[in-house]
CSV table of C-alpha atoms and ligand atoms in Angstrom, one decimal:
chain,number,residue,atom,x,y,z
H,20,UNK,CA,18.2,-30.2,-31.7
H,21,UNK,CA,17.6,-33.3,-34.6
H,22,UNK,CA,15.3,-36.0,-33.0
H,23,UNK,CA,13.9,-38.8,-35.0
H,24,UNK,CA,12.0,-42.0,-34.4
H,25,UNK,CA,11.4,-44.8,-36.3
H,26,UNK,CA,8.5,-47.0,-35.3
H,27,UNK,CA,7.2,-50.4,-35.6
H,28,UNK,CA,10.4,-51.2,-36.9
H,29,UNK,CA,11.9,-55.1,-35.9
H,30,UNK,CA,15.3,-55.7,-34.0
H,31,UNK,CA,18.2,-57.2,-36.7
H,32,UNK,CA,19.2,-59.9,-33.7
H,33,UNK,CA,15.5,-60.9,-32.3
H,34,UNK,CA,13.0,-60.0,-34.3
H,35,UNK,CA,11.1,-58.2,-31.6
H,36,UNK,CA,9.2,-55.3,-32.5
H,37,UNK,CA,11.5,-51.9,-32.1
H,38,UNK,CA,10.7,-48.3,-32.0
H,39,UNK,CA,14.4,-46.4,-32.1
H,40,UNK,CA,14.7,-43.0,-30.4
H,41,UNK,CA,16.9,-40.6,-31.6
H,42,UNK,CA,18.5,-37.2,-30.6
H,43,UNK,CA,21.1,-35.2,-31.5
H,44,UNK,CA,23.5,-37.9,-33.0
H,45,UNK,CA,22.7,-40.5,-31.0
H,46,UNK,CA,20.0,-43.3,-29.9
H,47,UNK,CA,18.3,-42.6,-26.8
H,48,UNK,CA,16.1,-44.0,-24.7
H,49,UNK,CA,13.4,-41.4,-25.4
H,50,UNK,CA,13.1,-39.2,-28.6
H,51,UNK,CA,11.6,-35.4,-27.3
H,52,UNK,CA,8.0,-35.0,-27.8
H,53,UNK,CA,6.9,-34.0,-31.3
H,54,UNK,CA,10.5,-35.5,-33.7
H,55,UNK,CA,9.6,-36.8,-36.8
H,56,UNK,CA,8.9,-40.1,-37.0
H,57,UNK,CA,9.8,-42.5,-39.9
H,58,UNK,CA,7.3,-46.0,-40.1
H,59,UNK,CA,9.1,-49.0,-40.6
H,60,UNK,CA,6.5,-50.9,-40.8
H,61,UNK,CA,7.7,-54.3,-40.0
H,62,UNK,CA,11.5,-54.0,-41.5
H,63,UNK,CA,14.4,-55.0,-40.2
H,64,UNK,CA,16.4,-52.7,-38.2
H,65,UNK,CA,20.4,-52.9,-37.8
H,66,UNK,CA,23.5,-50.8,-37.5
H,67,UNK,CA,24.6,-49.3,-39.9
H,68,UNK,CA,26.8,-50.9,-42.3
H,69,UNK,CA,30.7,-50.4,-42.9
H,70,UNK,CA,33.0,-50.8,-45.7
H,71,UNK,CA,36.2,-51.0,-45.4
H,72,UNK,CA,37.2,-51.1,-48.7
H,73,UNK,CA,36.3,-48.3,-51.0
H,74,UNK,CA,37.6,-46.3,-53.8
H,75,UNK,CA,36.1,-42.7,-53.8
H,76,UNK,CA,38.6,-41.6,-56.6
H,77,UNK,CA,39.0,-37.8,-55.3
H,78,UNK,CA,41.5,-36.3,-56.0
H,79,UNK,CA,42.1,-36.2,-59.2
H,80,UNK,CA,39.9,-38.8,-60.7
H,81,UNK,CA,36.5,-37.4,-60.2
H,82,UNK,CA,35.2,-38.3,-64.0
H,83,UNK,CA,34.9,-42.1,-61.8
H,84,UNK,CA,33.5,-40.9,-59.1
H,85,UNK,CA,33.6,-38.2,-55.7
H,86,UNK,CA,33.6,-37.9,-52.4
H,87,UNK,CA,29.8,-36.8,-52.8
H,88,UNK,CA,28.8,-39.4,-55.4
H,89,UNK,CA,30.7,-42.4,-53.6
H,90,UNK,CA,29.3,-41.4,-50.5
H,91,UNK,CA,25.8,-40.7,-51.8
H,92,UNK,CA,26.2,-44.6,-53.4
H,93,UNK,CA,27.3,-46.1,-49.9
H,94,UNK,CA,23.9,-44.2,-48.5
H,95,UNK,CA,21.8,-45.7,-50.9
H,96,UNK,CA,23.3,-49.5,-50.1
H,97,UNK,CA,22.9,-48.8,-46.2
H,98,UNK,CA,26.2,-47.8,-45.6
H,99,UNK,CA,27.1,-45.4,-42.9
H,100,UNK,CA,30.6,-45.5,-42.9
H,101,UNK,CA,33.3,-46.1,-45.4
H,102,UNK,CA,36.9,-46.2,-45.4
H,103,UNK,CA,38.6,-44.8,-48.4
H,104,UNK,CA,41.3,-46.0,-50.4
H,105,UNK,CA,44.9,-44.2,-51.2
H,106,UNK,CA,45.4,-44.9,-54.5
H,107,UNK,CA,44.1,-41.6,-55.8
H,108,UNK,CA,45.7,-38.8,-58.0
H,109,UNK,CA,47.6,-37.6,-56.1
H,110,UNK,CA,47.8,-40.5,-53.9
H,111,UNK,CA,46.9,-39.9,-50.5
H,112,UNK,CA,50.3,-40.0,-48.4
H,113,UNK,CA,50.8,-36.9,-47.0
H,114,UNK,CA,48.6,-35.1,-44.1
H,115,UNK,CA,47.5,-32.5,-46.2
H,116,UNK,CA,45.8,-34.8,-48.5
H,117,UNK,CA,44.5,-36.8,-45.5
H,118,UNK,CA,43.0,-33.7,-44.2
H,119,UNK,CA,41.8,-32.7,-47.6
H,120,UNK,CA,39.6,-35.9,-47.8
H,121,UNK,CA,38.3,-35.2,-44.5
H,122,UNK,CA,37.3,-31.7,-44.9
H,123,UNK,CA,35.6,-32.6,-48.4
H,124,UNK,CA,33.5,-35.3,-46.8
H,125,UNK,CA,32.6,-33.2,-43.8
H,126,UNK,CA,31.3,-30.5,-46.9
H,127,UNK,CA,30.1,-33.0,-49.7
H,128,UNK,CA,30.0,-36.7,-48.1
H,129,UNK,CA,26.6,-38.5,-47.2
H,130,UNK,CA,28.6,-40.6,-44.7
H,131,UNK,CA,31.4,-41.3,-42.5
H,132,UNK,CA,34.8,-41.3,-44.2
H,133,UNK,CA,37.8,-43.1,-43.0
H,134,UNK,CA,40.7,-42.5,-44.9
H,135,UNK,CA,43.4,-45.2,-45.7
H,136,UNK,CA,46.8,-43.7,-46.2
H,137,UNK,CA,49.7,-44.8,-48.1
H,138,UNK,CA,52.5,-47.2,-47.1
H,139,UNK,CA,54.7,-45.6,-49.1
H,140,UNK,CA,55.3,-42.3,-50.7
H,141,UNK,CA,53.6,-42.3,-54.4
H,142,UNK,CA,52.5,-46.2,-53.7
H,143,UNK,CA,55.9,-46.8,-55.1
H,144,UNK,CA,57.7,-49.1,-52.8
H,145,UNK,CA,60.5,-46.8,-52.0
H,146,UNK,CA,60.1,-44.7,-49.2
H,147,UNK,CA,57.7,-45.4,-45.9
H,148,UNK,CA,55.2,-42.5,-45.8
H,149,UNK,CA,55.0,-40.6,-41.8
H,150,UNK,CA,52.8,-42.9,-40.0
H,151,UNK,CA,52.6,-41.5,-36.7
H,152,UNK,CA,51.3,-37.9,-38.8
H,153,UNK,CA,49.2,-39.6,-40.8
H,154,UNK,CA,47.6,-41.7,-38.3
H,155,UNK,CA,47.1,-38.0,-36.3
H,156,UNK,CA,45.4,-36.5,-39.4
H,157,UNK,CA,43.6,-38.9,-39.2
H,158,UNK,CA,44.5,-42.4,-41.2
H,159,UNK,CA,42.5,-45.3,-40.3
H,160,UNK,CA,45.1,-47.3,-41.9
H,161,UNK,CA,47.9,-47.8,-44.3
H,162,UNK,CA,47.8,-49.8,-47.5
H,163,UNK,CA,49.0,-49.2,-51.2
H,164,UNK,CA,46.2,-51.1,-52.5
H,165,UNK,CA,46.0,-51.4,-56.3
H,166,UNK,CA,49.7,-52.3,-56.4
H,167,UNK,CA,51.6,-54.4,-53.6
H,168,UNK,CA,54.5,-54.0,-51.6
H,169,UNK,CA,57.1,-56.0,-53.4
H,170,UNK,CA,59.8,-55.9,-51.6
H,171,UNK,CA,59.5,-58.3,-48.1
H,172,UNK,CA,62.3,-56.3,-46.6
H,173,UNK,CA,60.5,-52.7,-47.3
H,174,UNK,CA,57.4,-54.4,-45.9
H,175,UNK,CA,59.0,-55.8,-42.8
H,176,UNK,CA,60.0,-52.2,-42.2
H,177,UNK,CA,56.3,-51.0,-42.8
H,178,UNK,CA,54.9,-53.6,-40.6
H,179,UNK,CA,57.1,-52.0,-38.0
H,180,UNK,CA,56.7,-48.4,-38.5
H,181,UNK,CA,53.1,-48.6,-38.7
H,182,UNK,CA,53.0,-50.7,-35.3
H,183,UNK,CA,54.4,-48.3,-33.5
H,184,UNK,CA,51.8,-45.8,-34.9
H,185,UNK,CA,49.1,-48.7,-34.2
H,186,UNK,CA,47.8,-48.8,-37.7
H,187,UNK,CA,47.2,-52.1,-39.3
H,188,UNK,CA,48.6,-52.5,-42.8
H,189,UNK,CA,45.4,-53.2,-45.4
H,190,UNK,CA,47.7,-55.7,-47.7
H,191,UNK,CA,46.4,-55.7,-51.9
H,192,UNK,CA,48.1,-59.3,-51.9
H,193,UNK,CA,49.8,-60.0,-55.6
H,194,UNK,CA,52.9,-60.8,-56.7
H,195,UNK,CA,53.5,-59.0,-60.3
H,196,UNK,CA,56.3,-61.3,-61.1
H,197,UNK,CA,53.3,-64.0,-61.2
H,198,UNK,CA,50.6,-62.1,-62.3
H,199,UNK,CA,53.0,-60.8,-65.3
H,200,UNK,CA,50.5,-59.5,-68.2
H,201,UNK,CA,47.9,-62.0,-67.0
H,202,UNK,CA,44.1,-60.1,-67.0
H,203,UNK,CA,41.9,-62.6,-65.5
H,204,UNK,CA,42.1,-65.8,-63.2
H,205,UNK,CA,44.1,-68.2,-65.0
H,206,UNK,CA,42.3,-71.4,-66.4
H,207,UNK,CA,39.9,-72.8,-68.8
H,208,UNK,CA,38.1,-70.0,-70.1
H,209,UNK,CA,41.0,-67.8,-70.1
H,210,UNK,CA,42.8,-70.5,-72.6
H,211,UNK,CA,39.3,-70.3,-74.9
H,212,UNK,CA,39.5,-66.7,-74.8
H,213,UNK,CA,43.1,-66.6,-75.4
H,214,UNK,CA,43.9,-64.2,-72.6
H,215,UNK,CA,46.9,-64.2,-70.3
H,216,UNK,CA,46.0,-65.4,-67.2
H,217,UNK,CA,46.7,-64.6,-63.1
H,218,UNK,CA,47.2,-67.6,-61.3
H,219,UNK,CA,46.0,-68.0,-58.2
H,220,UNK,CA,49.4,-68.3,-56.3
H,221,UNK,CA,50.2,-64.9,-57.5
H,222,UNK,CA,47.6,-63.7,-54.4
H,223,UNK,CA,48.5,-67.1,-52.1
H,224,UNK,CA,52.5,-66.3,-52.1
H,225,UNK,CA,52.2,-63.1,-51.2
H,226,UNK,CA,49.9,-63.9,-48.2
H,227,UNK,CA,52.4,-66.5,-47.0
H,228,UNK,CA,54.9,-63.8,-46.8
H,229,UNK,CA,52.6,-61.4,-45.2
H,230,UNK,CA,52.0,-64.1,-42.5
H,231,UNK,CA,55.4,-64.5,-41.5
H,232,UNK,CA,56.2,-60.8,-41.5
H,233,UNK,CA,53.6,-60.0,-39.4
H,234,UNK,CA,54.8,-63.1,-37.4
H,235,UNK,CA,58.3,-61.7,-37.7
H,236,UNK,CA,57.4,-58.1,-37.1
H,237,UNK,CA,54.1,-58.5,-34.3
H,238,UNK,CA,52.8,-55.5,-36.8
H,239,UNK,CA,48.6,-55.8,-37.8
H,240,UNK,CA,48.1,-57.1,-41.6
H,241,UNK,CA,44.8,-56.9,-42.6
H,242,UNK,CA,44.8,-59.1,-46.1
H,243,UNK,CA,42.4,-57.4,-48.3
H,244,UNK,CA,39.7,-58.8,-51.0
H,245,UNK,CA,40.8,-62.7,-50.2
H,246,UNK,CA,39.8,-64.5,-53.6
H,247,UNK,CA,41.5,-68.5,-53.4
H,248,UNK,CA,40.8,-71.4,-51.2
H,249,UNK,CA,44.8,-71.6,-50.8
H,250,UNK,CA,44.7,-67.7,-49.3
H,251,UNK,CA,42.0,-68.4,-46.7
H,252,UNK,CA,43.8,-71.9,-46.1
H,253,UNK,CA,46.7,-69.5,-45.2
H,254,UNK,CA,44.2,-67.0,-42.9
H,255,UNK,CA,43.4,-69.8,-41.3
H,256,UNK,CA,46.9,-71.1,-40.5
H,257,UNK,CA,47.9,-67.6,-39.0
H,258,UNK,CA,44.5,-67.6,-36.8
H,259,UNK,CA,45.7,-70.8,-35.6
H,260,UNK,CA,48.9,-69.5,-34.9
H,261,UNK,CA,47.4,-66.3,-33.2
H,262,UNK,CA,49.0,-63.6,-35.1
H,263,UNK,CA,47.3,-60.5,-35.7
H,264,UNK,CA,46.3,-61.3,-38.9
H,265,UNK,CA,43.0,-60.8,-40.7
H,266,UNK,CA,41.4,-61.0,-44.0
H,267,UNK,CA,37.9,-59.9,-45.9
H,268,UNK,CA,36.7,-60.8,-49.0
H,269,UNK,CA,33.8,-59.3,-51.5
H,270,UNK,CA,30.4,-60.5,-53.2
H,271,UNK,CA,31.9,-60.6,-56.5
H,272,UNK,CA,33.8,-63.3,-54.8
H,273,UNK,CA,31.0,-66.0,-53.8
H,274,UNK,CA,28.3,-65.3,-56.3
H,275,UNK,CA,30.5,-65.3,-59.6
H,276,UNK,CA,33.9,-67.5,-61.1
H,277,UNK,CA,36.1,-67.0,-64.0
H,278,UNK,CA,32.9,-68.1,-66.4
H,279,UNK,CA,31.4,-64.5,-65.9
H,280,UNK,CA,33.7,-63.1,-68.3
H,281,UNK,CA,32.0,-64.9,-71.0
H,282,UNK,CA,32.8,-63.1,-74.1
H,283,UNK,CA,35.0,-60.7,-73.0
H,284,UNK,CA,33.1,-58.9,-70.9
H,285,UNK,CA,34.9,-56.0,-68.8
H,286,UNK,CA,32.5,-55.7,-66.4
H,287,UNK,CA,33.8,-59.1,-65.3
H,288,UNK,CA,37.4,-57.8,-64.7
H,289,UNK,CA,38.5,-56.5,-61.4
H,290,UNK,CA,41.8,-57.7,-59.2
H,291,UNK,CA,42.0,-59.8,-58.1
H,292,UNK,CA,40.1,-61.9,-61.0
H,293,UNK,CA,36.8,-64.0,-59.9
H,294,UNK,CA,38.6,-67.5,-59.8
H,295,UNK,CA,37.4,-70.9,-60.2
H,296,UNK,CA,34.0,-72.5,-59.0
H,297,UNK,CA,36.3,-74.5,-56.2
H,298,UNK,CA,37.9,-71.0,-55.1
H,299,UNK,CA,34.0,-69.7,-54.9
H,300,UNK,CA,32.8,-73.0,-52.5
H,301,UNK,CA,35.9,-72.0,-50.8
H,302,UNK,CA,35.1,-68.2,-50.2
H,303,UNK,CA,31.6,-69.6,-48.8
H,304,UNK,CA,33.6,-72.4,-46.2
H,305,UNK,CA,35.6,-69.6,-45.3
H,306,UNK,CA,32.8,-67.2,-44.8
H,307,UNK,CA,30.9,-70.0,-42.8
H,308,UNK,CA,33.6,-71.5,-40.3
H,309,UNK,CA,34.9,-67.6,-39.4
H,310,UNK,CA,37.6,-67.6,-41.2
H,311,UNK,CA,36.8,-64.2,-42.7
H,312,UNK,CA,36.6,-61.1,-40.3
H,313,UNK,CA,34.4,-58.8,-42.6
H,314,UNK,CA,32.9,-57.9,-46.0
H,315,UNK,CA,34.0,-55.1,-48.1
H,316,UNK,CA,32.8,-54.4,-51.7
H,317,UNK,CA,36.2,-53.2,-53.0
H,318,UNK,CA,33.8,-50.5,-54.8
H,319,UNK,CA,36.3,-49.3,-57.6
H,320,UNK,CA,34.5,-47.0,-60.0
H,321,UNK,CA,35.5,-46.8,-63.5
H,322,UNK,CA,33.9,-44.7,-66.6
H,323,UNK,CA,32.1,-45.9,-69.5
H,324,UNK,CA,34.8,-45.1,-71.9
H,325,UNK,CA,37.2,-46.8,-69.7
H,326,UNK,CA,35.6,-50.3,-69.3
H,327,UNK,CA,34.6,-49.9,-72.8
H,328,UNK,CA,38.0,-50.7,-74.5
H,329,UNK,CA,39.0,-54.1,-75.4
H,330,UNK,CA,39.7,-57.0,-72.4
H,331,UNK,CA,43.1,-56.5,-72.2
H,332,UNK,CA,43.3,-53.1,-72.0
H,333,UNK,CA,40.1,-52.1,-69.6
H,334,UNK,CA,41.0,-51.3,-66.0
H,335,UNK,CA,40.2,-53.9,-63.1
H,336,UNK,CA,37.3,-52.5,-61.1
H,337,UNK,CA,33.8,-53.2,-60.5
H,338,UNK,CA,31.4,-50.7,-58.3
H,339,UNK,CA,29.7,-52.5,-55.0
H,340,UNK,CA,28.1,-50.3,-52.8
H,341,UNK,CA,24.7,-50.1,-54.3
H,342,UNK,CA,24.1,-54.5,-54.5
H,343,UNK,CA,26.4,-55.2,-51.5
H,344,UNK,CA,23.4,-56.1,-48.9
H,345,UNK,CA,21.2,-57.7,-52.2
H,346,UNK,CA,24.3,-60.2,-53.3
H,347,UNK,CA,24.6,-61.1,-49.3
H,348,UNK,CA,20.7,-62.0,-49.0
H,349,UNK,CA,20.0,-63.4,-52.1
H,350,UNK,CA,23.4,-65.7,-52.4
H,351,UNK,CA,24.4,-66.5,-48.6
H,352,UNK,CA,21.6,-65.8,-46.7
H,353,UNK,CA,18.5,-66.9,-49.0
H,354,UNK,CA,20.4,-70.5,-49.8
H,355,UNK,CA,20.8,-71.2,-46.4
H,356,UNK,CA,24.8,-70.8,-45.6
H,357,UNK,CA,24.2,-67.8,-43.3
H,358,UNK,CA,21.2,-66.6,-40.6
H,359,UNK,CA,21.1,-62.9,-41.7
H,360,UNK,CA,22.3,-62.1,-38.2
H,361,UNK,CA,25.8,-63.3,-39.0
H,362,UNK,CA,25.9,-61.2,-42.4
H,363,UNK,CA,25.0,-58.4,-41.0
H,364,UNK,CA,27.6,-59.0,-38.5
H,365,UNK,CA,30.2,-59.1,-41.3
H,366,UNK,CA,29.3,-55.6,-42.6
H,367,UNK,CA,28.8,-53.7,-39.3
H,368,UNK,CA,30.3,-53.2,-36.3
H,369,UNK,CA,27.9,-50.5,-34.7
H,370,UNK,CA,26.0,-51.3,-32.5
H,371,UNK,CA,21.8,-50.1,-31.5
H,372,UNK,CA,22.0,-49.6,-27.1
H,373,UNK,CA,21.3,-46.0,-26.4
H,374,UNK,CA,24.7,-43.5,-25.8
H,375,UNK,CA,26.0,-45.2,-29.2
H,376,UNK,CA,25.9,-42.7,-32.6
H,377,UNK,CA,22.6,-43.2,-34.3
H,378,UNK,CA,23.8,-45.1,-37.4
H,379,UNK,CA,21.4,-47.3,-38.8
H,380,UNK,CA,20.1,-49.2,-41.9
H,381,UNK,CA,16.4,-50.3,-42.3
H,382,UNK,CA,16.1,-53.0,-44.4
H,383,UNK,CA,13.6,-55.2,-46.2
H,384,UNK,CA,14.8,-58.5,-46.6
H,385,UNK,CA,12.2,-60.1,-48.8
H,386,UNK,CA,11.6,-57.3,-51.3
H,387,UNK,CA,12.4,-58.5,-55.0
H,388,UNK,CA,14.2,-56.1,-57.3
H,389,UNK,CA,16.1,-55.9,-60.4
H,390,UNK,CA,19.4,-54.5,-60.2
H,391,UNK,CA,19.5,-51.7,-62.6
H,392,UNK,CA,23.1,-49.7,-63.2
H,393,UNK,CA,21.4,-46.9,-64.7
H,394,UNK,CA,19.8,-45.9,-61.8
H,395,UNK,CA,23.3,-46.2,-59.6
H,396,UNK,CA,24.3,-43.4,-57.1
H,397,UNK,CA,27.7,-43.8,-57.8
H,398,UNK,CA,28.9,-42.3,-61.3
H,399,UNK,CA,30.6,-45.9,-61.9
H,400,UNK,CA,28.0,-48.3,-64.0
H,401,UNK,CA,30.4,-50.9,-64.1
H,402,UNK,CA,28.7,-54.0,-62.7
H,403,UNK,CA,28.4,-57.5,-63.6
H,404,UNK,CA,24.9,-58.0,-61.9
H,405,UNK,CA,23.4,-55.6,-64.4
H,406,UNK,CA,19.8,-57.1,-64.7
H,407,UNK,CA,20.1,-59.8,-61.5
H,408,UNK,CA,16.7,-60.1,-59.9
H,409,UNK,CA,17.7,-60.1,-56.5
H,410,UNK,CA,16.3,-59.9,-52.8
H,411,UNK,CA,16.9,-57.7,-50.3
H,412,UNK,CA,16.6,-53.9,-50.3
H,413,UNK,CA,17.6,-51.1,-48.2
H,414,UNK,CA,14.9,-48.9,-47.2
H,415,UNK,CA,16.4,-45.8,-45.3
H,416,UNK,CA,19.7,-45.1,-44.2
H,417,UNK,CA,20.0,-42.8,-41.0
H,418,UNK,CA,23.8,-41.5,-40.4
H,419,UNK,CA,24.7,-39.7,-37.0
H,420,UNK,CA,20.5,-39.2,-36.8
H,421,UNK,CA,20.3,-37.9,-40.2
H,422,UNK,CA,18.6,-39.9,-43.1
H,423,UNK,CA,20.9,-40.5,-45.7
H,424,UNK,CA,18.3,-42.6,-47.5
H,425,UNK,CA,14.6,-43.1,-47.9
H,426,UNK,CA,12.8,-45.4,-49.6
H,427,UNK,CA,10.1,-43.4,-51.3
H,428,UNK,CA,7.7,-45.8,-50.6
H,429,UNK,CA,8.0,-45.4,-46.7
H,430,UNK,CA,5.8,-43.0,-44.4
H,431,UNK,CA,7.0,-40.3,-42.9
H,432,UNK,CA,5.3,-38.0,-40.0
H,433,UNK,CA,7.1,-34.3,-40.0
H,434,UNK,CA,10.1,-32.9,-41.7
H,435,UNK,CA,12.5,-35.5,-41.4
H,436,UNK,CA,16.0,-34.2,-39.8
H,437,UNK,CA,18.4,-34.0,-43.6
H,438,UNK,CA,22.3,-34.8,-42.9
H,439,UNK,CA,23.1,-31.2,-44.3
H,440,UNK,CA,21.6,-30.3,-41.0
H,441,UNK,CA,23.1,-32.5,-38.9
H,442,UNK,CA,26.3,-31.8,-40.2
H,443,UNK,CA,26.4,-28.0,-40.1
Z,24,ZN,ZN1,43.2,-54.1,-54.1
């Protein structure tokens, strides 16, 4: 049996001083006599957070990153679940490759993986992969993120299929015939660096259309990585309407614009592009009045070599997991448009009563740090907040009653229960 408790830790909602029983998994009301215990001394206990929106890159792209690096990098941020992204080498639309993504995280992974299948075979927009099997292996979702559905009719069809197998569709929302060559958001500093730009209707049309066909359809669209004030003006409208629509959006998204690319700097290109300083007041107005339903970093590992080549040619991507809860202090929380409470809320939906799993992150909200890629998790050193001093630091990660993550600096009574363990 794995017990733990974690004392004089403080409750993420109240503030009231918290000791957290665990056992076997879960919280209970009383840890057995003798379990390790972990001091918190005074930090800030919530549920463990969840992302939604992660690339692993396995199979086939593990010189990015792995099951066992990605998830060792969600750890480290105070993540205790992830779900994982399709668009992998092969690309995950079958069950067997479903299954093999499980399997590896239950061997290698340091939390819980989801996996996102494919809408369509190969992500190419031909042929609807088998919901119903994939959503029994095990398929939290479908979505060919990376590259959008083009056709409205093939999606209509998806929207249907994946209904009846009551799996929302996770919609990457671009239309190529607008985005073209473009590289990054379309505007002033694109035209100084002479780049082609991606305007942002490119994102906006295709949420319209999205809208009505999940209007037209009743099917779940989930719109992922929301980046213009036009795309959450459109979340809005289908709220309003009551559809089963929702929509998340990313740090990168309300701490940086289209300015961050200075000189060419690839560390400032992912898809979609950081827009304008409006679009960034926007993401904050939509994050404030409910509009958005969660955060996700869109974590999207890339190597050195990779991001090293000129603008144009560098892939879109930047990593997330390991500054998530440091860009949500220190630019929503610390400047007063959130409480903490509500951006915690957006990265979690666990929950701390006893009976529930025993996923939870342990977090010091003042602590000052430097952000420092070199010391990443994750095998991806592709960030833009290279150097930031921020606030806000995770300091332990517990996953199904196993820590995932310690600070060294906390103090620890016994042999604290290892997820290895936990696992086996
Ligand atoms: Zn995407």
């Amino acid at each position: 049996m794995s017990a733990l408790v974690i004392r004089g830790a403080r409750h993420w909602r109240t503030g009231a001083p918290l000791d957290l029983a665990i056992a076997d998994g879960l919280i209970v009301d009383r840890a057995p006599d003798g379990a390790p215990e972990l001091d918190a001394k005074g930090a800030i206990l919530a549920p463990g957070l969840v992302d939604l929106h992660v690339h692993l890159r396995e199979p086939g792209q593990s010189a990015k990153e792995t099951i066992a690096t990605g998830t060792r990098a969600a750890a480290a941020g105070g993540f205790t679940a992830v779900a994982c992204m399709p668009n992998t080498d092969p690309v995950l639309d079958s069950v067997a490759w479903i299954e093999w993504v499980l399997s590896r995280a239950r061997a290698a992974g340091r939390c819980r993986v989801h996996p996102i299948g494919a809408v369509t075979l190969g992500q190419k927009g031909e042929t609807l992969t088998p919901a119903h099997a994939l959503a029994r292996a095990g398929a939290v979702a479908l979505s060919d993120d990376g590259r959008p559905v083009m056709s409205a009719g093939m999606m209509r069809h998806a929207l249907e299929y994946a209904a009846q197998a009551e799996l929302p569709i996770v919609c990457h929302e671009e239309d190529l015939t607008l985005r073209g060559e473009g590289v990054m958001h379309e505007g002033f500093t694109a035209t100084r660096l002479g780049l082609r730009g991606i305007p942002g209707a490119a994102e906006t049309v295709m949420v319209r259309r999205d809208v009505e066909l999940a209007a037209l359809t009743g099917g779940r669209v989930h719109l992922a990585h929301l980046s213009t004030a036009e795309s959450f003006e459109a979340l809005r409208d289908a709220k309003r309407r009551g559809l089963a629509v929702s929509g998340e959006t990313c740090p990168h998204y309300w701490t940086l614009t289209d300015e961050s690319v200075g000189d060419y700097d690839t560390r400032a290109k992912m898809n979609p592009p950081l827009r304008s300083a409006a679009d960034r007041d926007a993401t904050i107005a939509a994050i404030q009045d409910g509009t958005i339903d969660c955060f996700v970093t869109d974590h999207a590992p890339h190597t050195e070599e990779e991001k090293r080549q000129p603008f144009a040619e560098a892939p879109f991507g930047i990593v997330g997991l390991e500054t998530a809860l440091a860009l949500t202090i220190t630019f929503l929380v610390e400047p007063g448009h959130l409480s903490l409470e509500r951006a915690l809320e957006l990265w979690t939906d666990a929950r701390l009563e006893p009976g529930h799993p025993a996923d939870v992150t342990l977090i010091d909200a003042d602590a000052e740090w430097t952000i420092d890629a070199t010391r990443f998790h994750s095998k991806g050193r592709n960030t833009p907040f290279d150097g930031w001093r921020v606030h806000g630091k995770v300091l332990a990660t517990v996953c199904a009653g196993a820590v995932t993550h310690a600070d060294a600096a906390l103090a620890v009574r016994g042999a604290l229960p290892e997820f290895a363990e936990a696992r086996a």
